[in-house]
Amino acid sequence: MIKSEEPHRLCRDELIRLDGDVAGTVVSCRKGVLWLTQTGNPGDHLIREGEAFSIDRPGAVLVSALEESLYTVSGGKRNLLVTAWPFLSAIPRMARLFEAAKRSLLA
């Protein structure tokens, strides 16, 4: 479980999942760029160095680093579970490669 103002590192394309009672939790980006998506939330969010995202509803949240990043998780309830998903960290990279290939084919 990660829950403090102590910064944690995410390498590019690394992914974590926030589970449990996430409403009221704040994810802050101390360095880099983070991509967040949440179950039941139709939009994705990018947060850059110095920015924060306040989670206002229940539902699992995925956080991925678009470049090497430092982040903190604070606020919210005590039963928040943060898990690293190293086996999924290749998905954002694969999506970027697919988009680049598609652009070159259409050019």
Coordinates of N, CA and C in Angstrom, one line a residue:
M1 N 0.8 -1.2 0.0 CA 0.0 0.0 0.0 C 0.9 1.2 0.0
I2 N 0.6 2.2 -0.9 CA 1.3 3.4 -0.9 C 0.4 4.6 -0.6
K3 N 0.7 5.3 0.4 CA -0.2 6.4 0.9 C 0.6 7.4 1.7
S4 N 1.2 8.3 1.1 CA 2.0 9.3 1.8 C 2.4 10.4 0.9
E5 N 3.0 11.4 1.4 CA 3.5 12.5 0.6 C 4.9 12.2 0.1
E6 N 5.4 11.0 0.4 CA 6.7 10.6 -0.1 C 6.6 10.2 -1.6
P7 N 7.4 10.8 -2.4 CA 7.3 10.6 -3.8 C 7.7 9.1 -4.2
H8 N 7.0 8.6 -5.2 CA 7.3 7.2 -5.7 C 7.6 7.4 -7.1
R9 N 8.5 6.5 -7.6 CA 9.0 6.6 -9.0 C 8.2 5.6 -9.9
L10 N 7.9 6.1 -11.1 CA 7.3 5.3 -12.2 C 8.2 5.5 -13.4
C11 N 8.7 4.4 -14.0 CA 9.5 4.5 -15.2 C 8.5 4.7 -16.4
R12 N 9.0 5.1 -17.5 CA 8.2 5.3 -18.7 C 7.5 4.0 -19.0
D13 N 6.2 4.1 -19.2 CA 5.3 3.0 -19.6 C 5.0 2.1 -18.4
E14 N 5.5 2.4 -17.2 CA 5.1 1.6 -16.0 C 3.7 2.0 -15.6
L15 N 3.0 1.0 -15.0 CA 1.6 1.2 -14.7 C 1.3 0.7 -13.3
I16 N 0.5 1.5 -12.6 CA 0.0 1.1 -11.3 C -1.5 1.2 -11.3
R17 N -2.1 0.5 -10.4 CA -3.6 0.5 -10.3 C -4.0 0.8 -8.9
L18 N -4.9 1.8 -8.7 CA -5.4 2.2 -7.4 C -6.7 1.5 -7.3
D19 N -6.9 0.7 -6.2 CA -8.2 0.0 -6.0 C -8.7 0.4 -4.6
G20 N -9.9 0.0 -4.3 CA -10.5 0.2 -3.0 C -11.3 1.5 -3.0
D21 N -11.4 2.1 -1.9 CA -12.2 3.3 -1.8 C -11.4 4.5 -2.2
V22 N -11.3 4.8 -3.6 CA -10.4 5.8 -4.1 C -11.0 7.2 -4.1
A23 N -12.3 7.4 -3.9 CA -12.8 8.7 -3.9 C -12.2 9.6 -2.8
G24 N -11.8 10.8 -3.1 CA -11.1 11.7 -2.2 C -9.6 11.5 -2.3
T25 N -9.1 10.6 -3.0 CA -7.6 10.4 -3.1 C -7.1 11.4 -4.1
V26 N -5.9 11.9 -3.9 CA -5.3 12.9 -4.8 C -4.0 12.3 -5.3
V27 N -3.8 12.2 -6.6 CA -2.5 11.8 -7.2 C -1.8 13.1 -7.7
S28 N -0.6 13.3 -7.2 CA 0.1 14.5 -7.6 C 1.4 14.1 -8.4
C29 N 1.7 14.8 -9.4 CA 2.9 14.6 -10.2 C 4.0 15.5 -9.8
R30 N 5.0 15.0 -9.3 CA 6.2 15.8 -8.8 C 7.2 16.0 -10.0
K31 N 7.2 15.0 -10.9 CA 8.2 15.1 -12.0 C 7.6 14.3 -13.2
G32 N 7.7 14.7 -14.4 CA 7.3 14.0 -15.6 C 5.9 14.2 -16.0
V33 N 5.3 13.2 -16.6 CA 3.9 13.3 -17.1 C 3.2 12.0 -16.8
L34 N 2.0 12.1 -16.1 CA 1.2 10.9 -15.8 C -0.1 10.9 -16.6
W35 N -0.5 9.7 -17.0 CA -1.8 9.5 -17.7 C -2.7 8.7 -16.7
L36 N -3.9 9.2 -16.5 CA -4.8 8.5 -15.5 C -6.1 8.2 -16.3
T37 N -6.6 7.0 -16.0 CA -8.0 6.7 -16.5 C -8.7 5.9 -15.3
Q38 N -10.0 6.1 -15.3 CA -10.8 5.5 -14.2 C -12.0 4.8 -14.7
T39 N -12.3 3.7 -14.1 CA -13.5 2.9 -14.4 C -14.7 3.8 -14.2
G40 N -15.6 3.9 -15.2 CA -16.8 4.7 -15.1 C -16.6 6.2 -15.4
N41 N -15.4 6.6 -15.7 CA -15.1 8.0 -16.0 C -14.8 8.0 -17.5
P42 N -15.6 8.7 -18.3 CA -15.4 8.7 -19.8 C -14.2 9.4 -20.3
G43 N -13.5 10.2 -19.5 CA -12.4 10.9 -19.9 C -11.1 10.4 -19.3
D44 N -10.0 10.6 -20.0 CA -8.7 10.3 -19.5 C -8.0 11.6 -19.1
H45 N -7.0 11.6 -18.2 CA -6.4 12.8 -17.7 C -4.9 12.7 -17.8
L46 N -4.3 13.8 -18.2 CA -2.8 14.0 -18.2 C -2.5 15.0 -17.1
I47 N -1.6 14.6 -16.2 CA -1.1 15.6 -15.2 C 0.4 15.7 -15.4
R48 N 0.8 16.9 -15.3 CA 2.3 17.2 -15.5 C 2.9 17.7 -14.2
E49 N 4.2 17.8 -14.2 CA 4.9 18.3 -13.0 C 4.2 19.4 -12.4
G50 N 3.9 19.3 -11.1 CA 3.3 20.4 -10.3 C 1.8 20.3 -10.3
E51 N 1.2 19.4 -11.1 CA -0.3 19.3 -11.2 C -0.7 18.1 -10.4
A52 N -2.0 18.1 -10.0 CA -2.6 17.0 -9.3 C -4.0 16.7 -9.8
F53 N -4.4 15.5 -9.5 CA -5.8 15.0 -10.0 C -6.5 14.5 -8.7
S54 N -7.6 15.1 -8.4 CA -8.4 14.6 -7.3 C -9.5 13.6 -7.8
I55 N -9.5 12.4 -7.3 CA -10.4 11.4 -7.7 C -11.7 11.6 -6.9
D56 N -12.8 11.8 -7.7 CA -14.1 12.2 -7.1 C -15.1 11.1 -7.1
R57 N -14.8 9.9 -7.5 CA -15.8 8.9 -7.6 C -15.2 7.5 -7.4
P58 N -16.0 6.5 -7.0 CA -15.4 5.2 -6.8 C -15.0 4.6 -8.2
G59 N -14.2 3.6 -8.2 CA -13.8 2.9 -9.4 C -12.3 2.8 -9.5
A60 N -11.8 1.7 -9.9 CA -10.3 1.5 -10.1 C -9.7 2.6 -11.0
V61 N -8.5 3.0 -10.6 CA -7.8 4.1 -11.4 C -6.5 3.5 -11.9
L62 N -6.2 3.6 -13.2 CA -4.9 3.2 -13.7 C -4.0 4.5 -13.9
V63 N -2.8 4.4 -13.5 CA -1.9 5.5 -13.6 C -0.6 5.0 -14.4
S64 N -0.3 5.7 -15.5 CA 0.9 5.3 -16.3 C 1.7 6.5 -16.5
A65 N 3.1 6.2 -16.5 CA 4.0 7.3 -16.8 C 4.3 7.4 -18.3
L66 N 4.2 8.6 -18.8 CA 4.5 8.8 -20.2 C 6.0 9.1 -20.4
E67 N 6.6 9.4 -19.3 CA 8.1 9.5 -19.2 C 8.4 9.2 -17.7
E68 N 9.7 9.1 -17.4 CA 10.1 8.8 -16.0 C 9.5 9.9 -15.1
S69 N 8.8 9.5 -14.1 CA 8.0 10.4 -13.3 C 8.1 10.1 -11.8
L70 N 7.8 11.1 -11.0 CA 7.6 10.9 -9.5 C 6.2 11.4 -9.2
Y71 N 5.6 10.6 -8.3 CA 4.2 10.9 -8.0 C 4.0 10.7 -6.5
T72 N 2.9 11.3 -5.9 CA 2.5 11.0 -4.6 C 1.0 10.7 -4.6
V73 N 0.6 9.9 -3.6 CA -0.8 9.6 -3.4 C -1.2 10.0 -2.0
S74 N -2.2 10.8 -1.9 CA -2.6 11.3 -0.5 C -4.1 11.5 -0.4
G75 N -4.6 11.8 0.8 CA -6.0 11.9 1.0 C -6.8 10.6 0.9
G76 N -8.1 10.7 0.8 CA -8.9 9.6 0.7 C -9.0 8.7 1.9
K77 N -9.5 7.5 1.7 CA -9.7 6.5 2.8 C -8.4 5.7 3.0
R78 N -8.4 5.0 4.1 CA -7.2 4.1 4.5 C -7.2 2.8 3.7
N79 N -8.3 2.4 3.1 CA -8.3 1.0 2.5 C -7.9 1.1 1.0
L80 N -7.1 2.0 0.6 CA -6.6 2.1 -0.8 C -5.5 1.1 -1.0
L81 N -5.6 0.4 -2.1 CA -4.6 -0.6 -2.5 C -3.9 -0.1 -3.8
V82 N -2.6 -0.1 -3.8 CA -1.9 0.3 -5.0 C -1.1 -0.9 -5.4
T83 N -1.3 -1.3 -6.7 CA -0.5 -2.5 -7.2 C 0.2 -2.1 -8.4
A84 N 1.4 -2.6 -8.6 CA 2.2 -2.4 -9.8 C 1.8 -3.5 -10.8
W85 N 1.7 -3.2 -12.0 CA 1.3 -4.2 -13.1 C 2.5 -4.2 -14.1
P86 N 3.6 -4.8 -13.8 CA 4.7 -4.8 -14.7 C 4.4 -5.5 -16.0
F87 N 3.6 -6.5 -16.0 CA 3.2 -7.2 -17.2 C 2.4 -6.4 -18.2
L88 N 1.8 -5.3 -17.7 CA 1.0 -4.5 -18.6 C 1.7 -3.2 -19.0
S89 N 2.9 -3.1 -18.5 CA 3.7 -1.8 -18.8 C 4.0 -1.7 -20.3
A90 N 3.9 -2.8 -21.1 CA 4.3 -2.7 -22.5 C 3.1 -2.2 -23.3
I91 N 1.9 -2.2 -22.8 CA 0.7 -1.8 -23.6 C 0.8 -0.3 -24.1
P92 N 1.1 0.7 -23.3 CA 1.2 2.0 -23.8 C 2.2 2.1 -24.9
R93 N 3.4 1.5 -24.8 CA 4.4 1.5 -25.8 C 3.9 0.8 -27.1
M94 N 3.2 -0.3 -26.9 CA 2.7 -1.0 -28.1 C 1.6 -0.1 -28.8
A95 N 0.8 0.6 -28.1 CA -0.2 1.5 -28.7 C 0.5 2.6 -29.4
R96 N 1.6 3.2 -28.9 CA 2.3 4.3 -29.6 C 3.0 3.7 -30.9
L97 N 3.5 2.5 -30.8 CA 4.1 1.9 -32.0 C 3.1 1.6 -33.1
F98 N 1.9 1.2 -32.6 CA 0.8 0.9 -33.6 C 0.4 2.2 -34.3
E99 N 0.2 3.3 -33.5 CA -0.2 4.6 -34.0 C 0.8 5.1 -35.0
A100 N 2.1 4.9 -34.7 CA 3.2 5.4 -35.6 C 3.2 4.6 -36.9
A101 N 3.0 3.3 -36.8 CA 2.9 2.5 -38.0 C 1.7 2.8 -38.8
K102 N 0.6 3.1 -38.2 CA -0.6 3.5 -38.9 C -0.5 4.8 -39.6
R103 N 0.2 5.8 -39.0 CA 0.4 7.1 -39.6 C 1.3 6.9 -40.8
S104 N 2.4 6.1 -40.7 CA 3.3 5.9 -41.8 C 2.6 5.2 -43.0
L105 N 1.7 4.3 -42.7 CA 1.0 3.6 -43.8 C 0.0 4.5 -44.5
L106 N -0.6 5.5 -43.8 CA -1.5 6.4 -44.3 C -0.9 7.6 -45.0
A107 N 0.4 7.8 -44.8 CA 1.1 9.0 -45.3 C 1.5 8.8 -46.8

